[in-house]
Short mmCIF file of C-alpha atoms in Angstrom, two decimals:
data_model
loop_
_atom_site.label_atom_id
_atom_site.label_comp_id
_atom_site.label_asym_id
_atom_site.label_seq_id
_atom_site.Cartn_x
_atom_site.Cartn_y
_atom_site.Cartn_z
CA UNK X 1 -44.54 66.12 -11.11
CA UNK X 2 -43.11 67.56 -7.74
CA UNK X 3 -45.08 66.18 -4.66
CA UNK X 4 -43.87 67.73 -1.18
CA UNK X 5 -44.87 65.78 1.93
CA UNK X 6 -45.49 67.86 5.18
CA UNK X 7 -45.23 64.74 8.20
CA UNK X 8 -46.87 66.53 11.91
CA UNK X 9 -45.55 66.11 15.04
CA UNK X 10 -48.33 64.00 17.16
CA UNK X 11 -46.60 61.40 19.48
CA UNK X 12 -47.43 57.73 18.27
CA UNK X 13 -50.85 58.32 17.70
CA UNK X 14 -49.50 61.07 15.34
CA UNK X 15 -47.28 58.42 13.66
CA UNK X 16 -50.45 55.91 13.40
CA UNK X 17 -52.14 58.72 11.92
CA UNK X 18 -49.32 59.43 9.48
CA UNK X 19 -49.59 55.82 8.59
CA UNK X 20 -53.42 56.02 7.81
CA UNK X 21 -53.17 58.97 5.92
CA UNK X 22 -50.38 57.79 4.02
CA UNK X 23 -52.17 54.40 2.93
CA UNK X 24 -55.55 55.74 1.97
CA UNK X 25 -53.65 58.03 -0.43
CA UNK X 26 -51.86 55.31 -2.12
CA UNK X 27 -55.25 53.26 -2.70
CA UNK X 28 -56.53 56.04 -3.81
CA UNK X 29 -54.83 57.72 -6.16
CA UNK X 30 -51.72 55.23 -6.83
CA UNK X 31 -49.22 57.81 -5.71
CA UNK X 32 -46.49 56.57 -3.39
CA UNK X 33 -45.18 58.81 -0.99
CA UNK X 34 -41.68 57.46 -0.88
CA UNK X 35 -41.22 59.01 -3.95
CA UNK X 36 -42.30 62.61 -2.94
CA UNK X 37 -39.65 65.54 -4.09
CA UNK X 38 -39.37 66.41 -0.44
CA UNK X 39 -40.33 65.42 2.95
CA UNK X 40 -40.83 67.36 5.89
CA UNK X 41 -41.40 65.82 9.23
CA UNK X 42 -41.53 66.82 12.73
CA UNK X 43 -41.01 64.92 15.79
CA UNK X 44 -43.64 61.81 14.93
CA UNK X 45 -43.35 63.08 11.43
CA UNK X 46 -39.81 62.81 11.17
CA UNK X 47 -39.82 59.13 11.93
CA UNK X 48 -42.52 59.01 9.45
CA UNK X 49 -40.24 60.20 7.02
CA UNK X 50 -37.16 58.31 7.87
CA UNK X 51 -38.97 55.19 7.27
CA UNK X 52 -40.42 56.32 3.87
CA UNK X 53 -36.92 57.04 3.21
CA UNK X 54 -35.54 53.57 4.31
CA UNK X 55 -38.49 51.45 2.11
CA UNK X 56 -41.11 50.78 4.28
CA UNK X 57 -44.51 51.32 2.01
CA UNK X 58 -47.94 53.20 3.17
CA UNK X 59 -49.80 49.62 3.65
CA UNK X 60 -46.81 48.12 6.08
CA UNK X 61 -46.96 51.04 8.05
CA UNK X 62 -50.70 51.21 8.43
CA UNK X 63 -50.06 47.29 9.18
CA UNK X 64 -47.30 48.17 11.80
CA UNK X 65 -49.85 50.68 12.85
CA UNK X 66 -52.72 48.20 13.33
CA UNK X 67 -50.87 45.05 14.61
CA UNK X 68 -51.77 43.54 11.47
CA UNK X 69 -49.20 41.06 9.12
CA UNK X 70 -46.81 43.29 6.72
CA UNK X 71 -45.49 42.42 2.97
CA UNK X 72 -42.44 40.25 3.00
CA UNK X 73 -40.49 43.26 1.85
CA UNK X 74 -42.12 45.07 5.34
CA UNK X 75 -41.11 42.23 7.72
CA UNK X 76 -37.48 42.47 7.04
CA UNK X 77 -36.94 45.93 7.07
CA UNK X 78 -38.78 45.46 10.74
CA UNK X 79 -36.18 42.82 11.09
CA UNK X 80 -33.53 45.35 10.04
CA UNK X 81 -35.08 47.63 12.74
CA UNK X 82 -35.42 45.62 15.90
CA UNK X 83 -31.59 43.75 15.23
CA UNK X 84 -33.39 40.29 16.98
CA UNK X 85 -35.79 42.56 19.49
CA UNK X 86 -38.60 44.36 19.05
CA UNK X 87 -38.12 47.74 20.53
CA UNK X 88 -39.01 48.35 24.53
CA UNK X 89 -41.44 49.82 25.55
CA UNK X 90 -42.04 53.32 25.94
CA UNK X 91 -41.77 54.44 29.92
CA UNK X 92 -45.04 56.30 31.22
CA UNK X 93 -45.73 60.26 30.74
CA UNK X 94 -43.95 62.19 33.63
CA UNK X 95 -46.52 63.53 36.13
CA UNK X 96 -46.94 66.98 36.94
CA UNK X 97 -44.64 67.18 39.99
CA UNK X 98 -42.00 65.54 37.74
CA UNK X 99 -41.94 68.79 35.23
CA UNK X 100 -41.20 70.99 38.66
CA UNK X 101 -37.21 70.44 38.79
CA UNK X 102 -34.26 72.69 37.33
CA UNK X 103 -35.20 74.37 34.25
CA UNK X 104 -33.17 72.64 30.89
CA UNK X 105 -31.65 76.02 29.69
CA UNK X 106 -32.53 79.27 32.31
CA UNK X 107 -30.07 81.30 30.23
CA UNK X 108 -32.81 81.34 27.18
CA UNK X 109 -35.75 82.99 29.58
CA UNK X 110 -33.28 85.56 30.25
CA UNK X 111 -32.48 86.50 26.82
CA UNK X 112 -35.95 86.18 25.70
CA UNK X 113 -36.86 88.64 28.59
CA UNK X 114 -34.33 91.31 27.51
CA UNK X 115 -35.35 91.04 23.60
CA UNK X 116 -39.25 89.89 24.07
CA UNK X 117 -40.98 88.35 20.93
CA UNK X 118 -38.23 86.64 19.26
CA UNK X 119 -38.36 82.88 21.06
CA UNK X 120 -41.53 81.31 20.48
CA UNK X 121 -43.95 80.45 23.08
CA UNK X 122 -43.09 76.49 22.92
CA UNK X 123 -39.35 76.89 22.97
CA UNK X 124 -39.90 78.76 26.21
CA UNK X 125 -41.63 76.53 27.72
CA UNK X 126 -38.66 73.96 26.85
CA UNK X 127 -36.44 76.08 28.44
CA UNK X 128 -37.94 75.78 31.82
CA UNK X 129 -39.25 72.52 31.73
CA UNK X 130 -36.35 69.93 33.46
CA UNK X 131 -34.22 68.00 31.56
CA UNK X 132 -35.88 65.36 30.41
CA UNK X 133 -34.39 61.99 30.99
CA UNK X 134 -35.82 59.08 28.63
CA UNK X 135 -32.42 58.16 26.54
CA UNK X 136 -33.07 59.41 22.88
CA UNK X 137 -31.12 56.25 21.65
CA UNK X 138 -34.57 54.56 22.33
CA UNK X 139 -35.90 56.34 19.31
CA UNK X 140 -32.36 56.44 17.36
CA UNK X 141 -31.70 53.15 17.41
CA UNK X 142 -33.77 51.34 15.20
CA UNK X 143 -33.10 54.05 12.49
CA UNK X 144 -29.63 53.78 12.94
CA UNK X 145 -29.73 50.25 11.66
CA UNK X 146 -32.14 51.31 8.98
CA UNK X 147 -30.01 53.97 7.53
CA UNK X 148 -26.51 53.32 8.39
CA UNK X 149 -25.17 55.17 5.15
CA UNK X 150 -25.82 58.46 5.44
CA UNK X 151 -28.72 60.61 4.33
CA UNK X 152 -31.35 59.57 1.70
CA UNK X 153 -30.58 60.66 -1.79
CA UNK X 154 -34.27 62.07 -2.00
CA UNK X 155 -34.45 65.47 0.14
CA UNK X 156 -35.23 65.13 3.76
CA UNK X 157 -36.06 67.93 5.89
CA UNK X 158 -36.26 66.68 9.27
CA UNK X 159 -37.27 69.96 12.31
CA UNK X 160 -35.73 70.01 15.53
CA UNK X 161 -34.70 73.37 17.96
CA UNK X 162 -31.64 74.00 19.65
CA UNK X 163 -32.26 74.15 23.31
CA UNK X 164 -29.63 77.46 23.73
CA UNK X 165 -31.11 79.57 21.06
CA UNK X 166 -35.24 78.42 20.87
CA UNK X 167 -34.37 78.46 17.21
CA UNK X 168 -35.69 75.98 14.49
CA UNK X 169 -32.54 73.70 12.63
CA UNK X 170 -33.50 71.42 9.48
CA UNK X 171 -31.22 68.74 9.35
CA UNK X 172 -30.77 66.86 5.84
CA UNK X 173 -30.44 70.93 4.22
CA UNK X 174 -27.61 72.60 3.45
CA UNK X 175 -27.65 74.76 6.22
CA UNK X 176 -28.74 72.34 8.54
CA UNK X 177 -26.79 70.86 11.55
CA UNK X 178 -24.50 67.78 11.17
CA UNK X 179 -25.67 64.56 12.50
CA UNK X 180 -27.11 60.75 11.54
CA UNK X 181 -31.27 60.78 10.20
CA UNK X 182 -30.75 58.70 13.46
CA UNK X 183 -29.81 61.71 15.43
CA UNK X 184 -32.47 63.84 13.58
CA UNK X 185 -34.88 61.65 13.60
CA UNK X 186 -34.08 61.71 17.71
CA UNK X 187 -34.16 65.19 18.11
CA UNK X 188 -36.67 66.03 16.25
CA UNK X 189 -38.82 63.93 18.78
CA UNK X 190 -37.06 64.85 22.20
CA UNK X 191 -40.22 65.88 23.67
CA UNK X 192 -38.86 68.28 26.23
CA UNK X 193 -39.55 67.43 30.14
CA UNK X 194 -39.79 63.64 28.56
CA UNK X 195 -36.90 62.75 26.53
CA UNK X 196 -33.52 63.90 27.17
CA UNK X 197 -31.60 66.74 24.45
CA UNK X 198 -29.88 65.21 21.98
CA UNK X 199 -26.45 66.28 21.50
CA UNK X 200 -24.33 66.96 18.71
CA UNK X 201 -20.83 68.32 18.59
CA UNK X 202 -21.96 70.69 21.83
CA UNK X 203 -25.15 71.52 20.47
CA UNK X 204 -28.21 70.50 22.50
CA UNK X 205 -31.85 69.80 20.43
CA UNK X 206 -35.11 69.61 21.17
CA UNK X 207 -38.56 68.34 19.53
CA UNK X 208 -39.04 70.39 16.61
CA UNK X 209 -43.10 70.72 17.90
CA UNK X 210 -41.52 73.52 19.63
CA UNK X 211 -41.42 75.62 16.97
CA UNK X 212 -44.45 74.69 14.75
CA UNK X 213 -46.14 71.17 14.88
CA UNK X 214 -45.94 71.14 11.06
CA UNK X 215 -43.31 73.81 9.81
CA UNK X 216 -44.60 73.24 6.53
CA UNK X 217 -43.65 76.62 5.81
CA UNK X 218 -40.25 75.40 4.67
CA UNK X 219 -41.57 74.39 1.33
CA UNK X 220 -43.39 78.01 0.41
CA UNK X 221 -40.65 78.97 -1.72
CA UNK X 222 -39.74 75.33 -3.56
CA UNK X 223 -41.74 76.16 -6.48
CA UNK X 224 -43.84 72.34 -6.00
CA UNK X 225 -46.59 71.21 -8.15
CA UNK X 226 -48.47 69.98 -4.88
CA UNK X 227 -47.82 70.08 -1.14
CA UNK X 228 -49.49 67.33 0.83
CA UNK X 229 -50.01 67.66 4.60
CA UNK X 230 -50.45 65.51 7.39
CA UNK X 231 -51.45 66.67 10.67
CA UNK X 232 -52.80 65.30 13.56
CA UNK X 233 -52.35 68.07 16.18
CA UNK X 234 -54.44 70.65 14.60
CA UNK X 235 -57.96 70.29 13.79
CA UNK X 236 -60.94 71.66 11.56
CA UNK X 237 -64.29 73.05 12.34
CA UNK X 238 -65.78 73.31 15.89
CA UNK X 239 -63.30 70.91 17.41
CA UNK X 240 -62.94 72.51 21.08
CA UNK X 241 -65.63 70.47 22.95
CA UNK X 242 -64.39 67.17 21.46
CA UNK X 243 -61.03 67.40 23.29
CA UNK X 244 -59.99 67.19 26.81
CA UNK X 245 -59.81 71.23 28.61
CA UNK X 246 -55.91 70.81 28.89
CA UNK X 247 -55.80 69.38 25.24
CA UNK X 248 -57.33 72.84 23.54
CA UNK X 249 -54.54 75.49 23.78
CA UNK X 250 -52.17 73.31 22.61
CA UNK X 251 -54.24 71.94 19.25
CA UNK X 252 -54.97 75.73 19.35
CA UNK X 253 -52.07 76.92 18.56
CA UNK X 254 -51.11 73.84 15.93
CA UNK X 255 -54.17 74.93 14.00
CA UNK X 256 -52.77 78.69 14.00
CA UNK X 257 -49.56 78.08 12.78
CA UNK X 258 -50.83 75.29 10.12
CA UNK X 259 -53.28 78.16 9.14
CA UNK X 260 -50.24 80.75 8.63
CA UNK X 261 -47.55 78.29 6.76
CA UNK X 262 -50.66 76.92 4.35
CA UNK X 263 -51.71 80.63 3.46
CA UNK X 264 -47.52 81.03 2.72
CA UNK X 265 -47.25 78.48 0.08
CA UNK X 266 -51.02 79.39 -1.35
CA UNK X 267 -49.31 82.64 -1.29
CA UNK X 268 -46.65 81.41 -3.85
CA UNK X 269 -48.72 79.39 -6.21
CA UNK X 270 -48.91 76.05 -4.84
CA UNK X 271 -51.79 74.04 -4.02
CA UNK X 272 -52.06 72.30 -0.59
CA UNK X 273 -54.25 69.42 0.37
CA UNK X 274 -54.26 69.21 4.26
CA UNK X 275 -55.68 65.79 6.02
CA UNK X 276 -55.90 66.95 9.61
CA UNK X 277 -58.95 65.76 12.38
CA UNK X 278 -62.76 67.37 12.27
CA UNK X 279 -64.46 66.97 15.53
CA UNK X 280 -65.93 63.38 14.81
CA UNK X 281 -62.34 62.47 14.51
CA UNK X 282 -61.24 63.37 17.57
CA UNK X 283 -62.14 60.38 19.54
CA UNK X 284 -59.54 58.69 18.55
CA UNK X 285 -57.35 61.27 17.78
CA UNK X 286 -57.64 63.74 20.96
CA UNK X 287 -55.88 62.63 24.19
CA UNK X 288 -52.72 61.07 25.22
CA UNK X 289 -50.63 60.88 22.41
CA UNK X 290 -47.77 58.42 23.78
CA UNK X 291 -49.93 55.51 24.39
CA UNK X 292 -49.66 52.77 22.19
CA UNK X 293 -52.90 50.85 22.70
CA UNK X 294 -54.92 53.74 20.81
CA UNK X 295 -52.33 53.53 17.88
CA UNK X 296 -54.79 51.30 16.02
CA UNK X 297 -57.98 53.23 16.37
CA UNK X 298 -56.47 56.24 15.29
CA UNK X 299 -54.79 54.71 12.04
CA UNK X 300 -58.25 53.34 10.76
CA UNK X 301 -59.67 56.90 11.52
CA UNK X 302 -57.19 58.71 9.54
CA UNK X 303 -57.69 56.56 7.03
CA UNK X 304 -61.42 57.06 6.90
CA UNK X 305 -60.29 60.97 7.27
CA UNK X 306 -58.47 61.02 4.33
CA UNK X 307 -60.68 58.83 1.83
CA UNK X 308 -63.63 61.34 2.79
CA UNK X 309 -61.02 64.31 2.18
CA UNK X 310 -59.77 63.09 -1.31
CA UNK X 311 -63.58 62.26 -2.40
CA UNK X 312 -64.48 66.13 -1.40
CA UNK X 313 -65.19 67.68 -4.94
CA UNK X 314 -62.67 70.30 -3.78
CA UNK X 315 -60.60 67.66 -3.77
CA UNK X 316 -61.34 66.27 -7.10
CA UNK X 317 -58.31 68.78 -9.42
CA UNK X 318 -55.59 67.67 -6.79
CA UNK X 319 -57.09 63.75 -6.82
CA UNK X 320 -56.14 64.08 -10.54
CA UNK X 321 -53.13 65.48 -10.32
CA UNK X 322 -51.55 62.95 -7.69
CA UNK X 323 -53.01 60.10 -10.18
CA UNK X 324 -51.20 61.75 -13.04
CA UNK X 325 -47.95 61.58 -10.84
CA UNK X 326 -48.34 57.81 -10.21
#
């Protein structure tokens, strides 16, 4: 059975989400996610996925998630991680009047103004936003101690954008970039105007948000028995008065493109089942994304979120199917 794995970008609420998502699916059903055919992640996502990748089960990350003890197995990988440390602590969101200084790449608004249409609206505004100047060793470190060898033998998709072009790069594919799941994992969550590019050989990246929150659109054409995906940007139903005025262009626009890239692999025969937020979700969901205090509240949400998703009777073919698979 060939399970794909679609990991959201989302800051580290989207990561606790990830992690609640990820856990009610394997009570449910018995299905593991570290054994999915492929895994695509984006920015939160792509850590997500790294740490599949390196061992860590659903339950230790939902216990990582919510501050709670993980298996033995879960501890030392943490171990592994944090080399004698636990990571530091992420600094505060810039304020406005820090986003106001020299643009990160001018030459990209003056391409995309003499051939309109072809940069996307995000990687625009990661062009003009300043450099951002949070080292993105803070989030490649820990992985490089994880993963030290090299790539996962299981496929590993992990989005980013180069900062010169405002074009999406998949490293872990054949035509991907070079670089570490360290340095993906890093680029693929350089949030721009927060964390610095990541560069490799020359080649400056961004947070692959900037091009879709989701991109699950790169497994339309794999030919999977199931794609599974996790979002926590987007949102179903009447959502827009559960989230803050600023918040609703931006979860907006995640829910368009999730829209688009789902009706692309419907389009070519395989079924999706999408976990994202309904409006009851939100509270715990909506808001800033980088704070770590609400990274609890939101895991036990997902995970309600998702056990109410896989007992839909919609649900019920695709509930089978994952149980078949485990």
């Amino acid at each position: 059975m060939r399970i794909g794995l679609v990991l959201g970008a989302g800051g580290v609420v989207g990561h606790a989400v990830h992690a609640g998502v990820l856990a009610a699916l394997d009570d449910m059903t018995g299905w593991d996610p570290r054994h999915a055919e492929v895994i695509v992640g984006t920015s939160a996502g792509a850590g997500v996925a790294a740490l599949l990748r390196a061992g860590f089960s659903p339950g230790d990350l939902l216990a990582r998630a919510t501050d709670q003890p993980m298996s033995r197995s879960g501890a030392r990988l943490l171990a592994k991680a944090e080399d004698g440390a636990p990571p530091p602590p992420l600094p505060p969101r810039p304020r406005p009047a820090d986003l106001l200084g020299r643009m990160a790449e001018p030459s990209l608004l003056v391409r995309s103004a003499l051939r309109p249409f072809r940069v996307r609206p995000g990687a625009l505004a990661a062009a003009a936003l300043p450099r951002g100047t949070v080292p993105p060793e803070l989030v490649a470190g820990p992985y490089r101690r994880l993963l030290p060898g090299g790539w996962p033998d299981q496929t590993t998709w992990l989005c980013a954008v180069r900062l010169d072009t405002g074009r999406r790069v998949v490293f872990g594919r054949e035509d991907g970039p070079p670089g570490s799941v360290a340095d993906a994992v890093a680029a693929s969550c350089a949030i721009p105007g927060y964390f610095a590019p990541v560069e490799i050989d020359g080649v400056r990246y961004v947070d692959g948000g900037v091009h879709s929150p989701t991109n699950a659109d790169l497994v339309a054409r794999l030919g999977l028995d199931l794609v599974i995906v996790s979002s926590s940007m987007s949102a179903a139903g009447r959502w827009r008065r559960a989230v803050p005025v600023m918040e609703a262009p931006v979860r907006a626009a995640a829910s368009w493109y999730l829209g688009r890239e789902v009706a692309a692999i419907r389009r070519h025969g395989t079924p999706v089942l999408v976990f994202q937020p309904s409006p009851g979700d939100l509270a715990d969901i909506a808001g800033n994304a980088m704070d770590p205090a609400r990274r609890p509240g939101a895991a036990r949400q997902a995970g309600d979120l998702a056990r109410r998703r896989l007992g839909h009777a919609d649900a019920t073919a695709l509930v089978a199917l994952l149980r078949r698979a485990a």
